[in-house]
Amino acid sequence: MTALSRTLISATAGLVLIGLAGCSGGAAGSNGRTTTEQPPTSSAAAAGLKDFDTCAFFTQGDLSAAGVKGPGQKAEQLSFEPGCSYRGEKILLTLYKNAEETVDKYESDGHWDKYEKFSINGRNAARAVEGGGGAVDAGCSIVLDAGDGVVLVDVTEAKPGSVSDKCGEAEKIARHVEPRLPK
């Protein structure tokens, strides 16, 4: 996938969130508010990415800590890399899954301007920065080996100049949720 296509997908996902803010993948609670499903249990986490639901993974606490609100909107522009986007005042957070890649494979298969490998709690990870230019924000993804593929925690700006360190924000979120990702 080219950096431009990932950037356009992130920008499109943001516009979709604005236009479809009333749609929900959650269920109405007794107080009329929309709730999301709980994160996967350890047995579900062991099943890999097949049943990993990117729109049901984050808890309300995760979303609040990231500065975004649910419910998320499905981001399915790429059939092999479905995701879910959440919008906040400063960031657009998208969680993707890809069962065809690993952190190591993505280094050569992806089209990144910068790709720095590291680890989070012993799990292979990488900071993947895509080129931008113009009015479209480039964003930053933290790529983590998970299950039989990878999970990407992608952060872009909600408005120009709203986030000075997109990779730092994405990494903070990734470190927070990493223990619950499929092994």
Coordinates of C-alpha atoms in Angstrom, one line a residue:
M1 CA 0.0 0.0 0.0
T2 CA 1.4 3.4 -0.9
A3 CA 1.8 6.1 1.7
L4 CA -0.6 8.3 -0.3
S5 CA -3.3 5.6 -0.3
R6 CA -3.0 5.2 3.5
T7 CA -3.1 8.9 4.0
L8 CA -6.2 9.2 1.8
I9 CA -7.8 6.4 3.6
S10 CA -7.2 8.0 7.0
A11 CA -8.5 11.4 5.7
T12 CA -11.6 9.6 4.2
A13 CA -12.2 7.8 7.4
G14 CA -12.2 11.1 9.3
L15 CA -14.8 12.6 6.9
V16 CA -17.0 9.5 7.2
L17 CA -16.8 9.8 11.0
I18 CA -18.1 13.4 10.8
G19 CA -20.9 12.5 8.4
L20 CA -22.0 9.3 10.2
A21 CA -21.5 10.2 13.8
G22 CA -25.0 9.0 14.7
C23 CA -24.4 5.5 13.4
S24 CA -23.3 2.9 16.0
G25 CA -21.9 -0.6 16.2
G26 CA -22.7 -0.7 19.9
A27 CA -25.9 -1.4 21.8
A28 CA -28.1 1.1 23.6
G29 CA -27.7 0.7 27.4
S30 CA -30.5 1.1 29.9
N31 CA -29.8 4.9 30.1
G32 CA -30.2 5.2 26.3
R33 CA -26.5 5.8 25.8
T34 CA -24.5 3.7 23.3
T35 CA -22.1 1.2 24.8
T36 CA -19.4 -0.9 23.2
E37 CA -18.6 -4.5 23.7
Q38 CA -15.9 -5.5 26.2
P39 CA -12.4 -6.2 25.0
P40 CA -11.6 -9.8 24.1
T41 CA -11.0 -12.3 26.9
S42 CA -7.7 -14.2 27.1
S43 CA -9.3 -17.2 25.3
A44 CA -10.5 -14.9 22.5
A45 CA -7.1 -13.3 22.4
A46 CA -5.5 -16.7 21.8
A47 CA -7.7 -17.2 18.7
G48 CA -5.6 -14.8 16.6
L49 CA -7.0 -12.1 14.4
K50 CA -9.7 -14.0 12.7
D51 CA -12.4 -13.0 15.2
F52 CA -10.6 -9.8 16.4
D53 CA -13.2 -7.0 16.0
T54 CA -11.4 -3.6 15.7
C55 CA -14.7 -1.7 16.5
A56 CA -15.2 -3.7 19.8
F57 CA -11.7 -3.8 21.1
F58 CA -11.2 -0.4 22.8
T59 CA -13.0 0.1 26.1
Q60 CA -14.6 3.4 27.1
G61 CA -11.6 4.0 29.3
D62 CA -9.2 3.4 26.4
L63 CA -11.1 5.8 24.2
S64 CA -11.3 8.5 27.0
A65 CA -7.5 8.1 27.7
A66 CA -6.8 8.6 24.0
G67 CA -9.0 11.7 23.8
V68 CA -11.5 10.2 21.4
K69 CA -15.1 9.2 21.5
G70 CA -17.0 6.1 20.4
P71 CA -18.7 4.5 18.8
G72 CA -16.2 3.9 16.1
Q73 CA -16.8 3.9 12.4
K74 CA -15.8 0.9 10.3
A75 CA -12.8 1.7 8.0
E76 CA -13.0 -1.0 5.3
Q77 CA -11.5 0.7 2.3
L78 CA -9.0 -2.2 2.1
S79 CA -10.6 -5.7 2.4
F80 CA -7.3 -7.2 3.7
E81 CA -6.8 -4.5 6.3
P82 CA -10.2 -3.7 8.0
G83 CA -10.2 -1.1 10.8
C84 CA -12.3 1.1 13.0
S85 CA -11.9 4.9 13.4
Y86 CA -12.6 7.2 16.4
R87 CA -12.5 10.9 16.3
G88 CA -11.4 13.3 19.0
E89 CA -10.8 17.1 19.2
K90 CA -7.1 16.6 18.4
I91 CA -6.7 13.2 16.9
L92 CA -8.3 10.6 14.5
L93 CA -7.5 7.2 16.0
T94 CA -7.8 4.1 13.7
L95 CA -7.2 0.5 14.7
Y96 CA -6.5 -1.8 11.8
K97 CA -5.8 -5.5 11.6
N98 CA -3.9 -7.4 8.8
A99 CA -3.6 -11.2 9.0
E100 CA -1.3 -11.2 5.9
E101 CA 1.6 -9.2 7.4
T102 CA 4.1 -9.2 10.3
V103 CA 6.2 -6.4 11.6
D104 CA 9.2 -7.8 9.8
K105 CA 7.3 -8.3 6.5
Y106 CA 5.7 -4.8 6.7
E107 CA 9.1 -3.2 6.6
S108 CA 9.6 -4.3 3.0
D109 CA 6.0 -4.7 1.9
G110 CA 4.8 -1.3 3.1
H111 CA 5.7 2.0 1.6
W112 CA 6.8 4.0 4.6
D113 CA 9.0 7.1 4.7
K114 CA 10.3 5.9 8.0
Y115 CA 10.1 2.5 9.7
E116 CA 11.7 2.0 13.1
K117 CA 11.5 -1.4 14.8
F118 CA 11.4 -1.7 18.6
S119 CA 9.4 -3.9 21.0
I120 CA 6.6 -3.4 23.5
N121 CA 6.6 -5.9 26.4
G122 CA 8.6 -8.3 24.2
R123 CA 6.3 -8.0 21.3
N124 CA 7.7 -7.0 17.9
A125 CA 6.6 -3.4 17.0
A126 CA 7.5 -0.6 14.6
R127 CA 6.9 3.1 14.2
A128 CA 5.7 3.5 10.7
V129 CA 5.6 7.1 9.3
E130 CA 3.9 7.7 6.0
G131 CA 4.7 10.7 3.7
G132 CA 2.2 13.4 3.5
G133 CA 2.5 16.8 1.9
G134 CA -0.1 19.3 1.2
A135 CA -3.2 19.6 3.4
V136 CA -3.5 15.9 4.1
D137 CA -1.9 14.8 7.4
A138 CA 0.7 12.0 7.1
G139 CA 0.0 10.3 10.4
C140 CA 1.9 7.6 12.3
S141 CA 1.2 4.0 12.8
I142 CA 2.5 1.7 15.6
V143 CA 2.6 -1.8 14.0
L144 CA 2.5 -4.7 16.5
D145 CA 2.7 -8.4 15.8
A146 CA -0.6 -9.8 17.1
G147 CA -2.2 -13.2 16.6
D148 CA -1.4 -14.4 13.1
G149 CA -0.7 -11.0 11.7
V150 CA -0.4 -7.4 12.8
V151 CA -2.5 -4.7 14.5
L152 CA -1.9 -1.0 13.6
V153 CA -2.6 1.8 15.9
D154 CA -2.8 4.8 13.6
V155 CA -3.0 8.4 14.7
T156 CA -3.5 11.4 12.4
E157 CA -4.4 15.0 13.3
A158 CA -8.1 15.9 13.5
K159 CA -7.2 19.4 12.4
P160 CA -3.9 20.8 11.1
G161 CA -1.4 21.4 13.9
S162 CA -3.5 19.7 16.6
V163 CA -0.9 17.1 17.5
S164 CA 2.9 17.7 17.6
D165 CA 3.9 14.1 18.1
K166 CA 1.6 11.7 16.4
C167 CA 4.0 8.7 16.9
G168 CA 4.2 9.5 20.6
E169 CA 0.4 9.5 20.9
A170 CA 0.1 6.3 18.8
E171 CA 2.8 4.6 20.9
K172 CA 1.1 5.6 24.2
I173 CA -2.2 4.1 23.1
A174 CA -0.4 0.9 21.8
R175 CA 1.4 0.4 25.0
H176 CA -1.8 0.8 27.0
V177 CA -3.7 -1.8 25.0
E178 CA -0.9 -4.2 24.1
P179 CA -1.5 -6.7 26.9
R180 CA -5.0 -7.4 25.6
L181 CA -4.0 -8.0 21.9
P182 CA -4.0 -11.6 20.6
K183 CA -0.7 -13.4 21.2

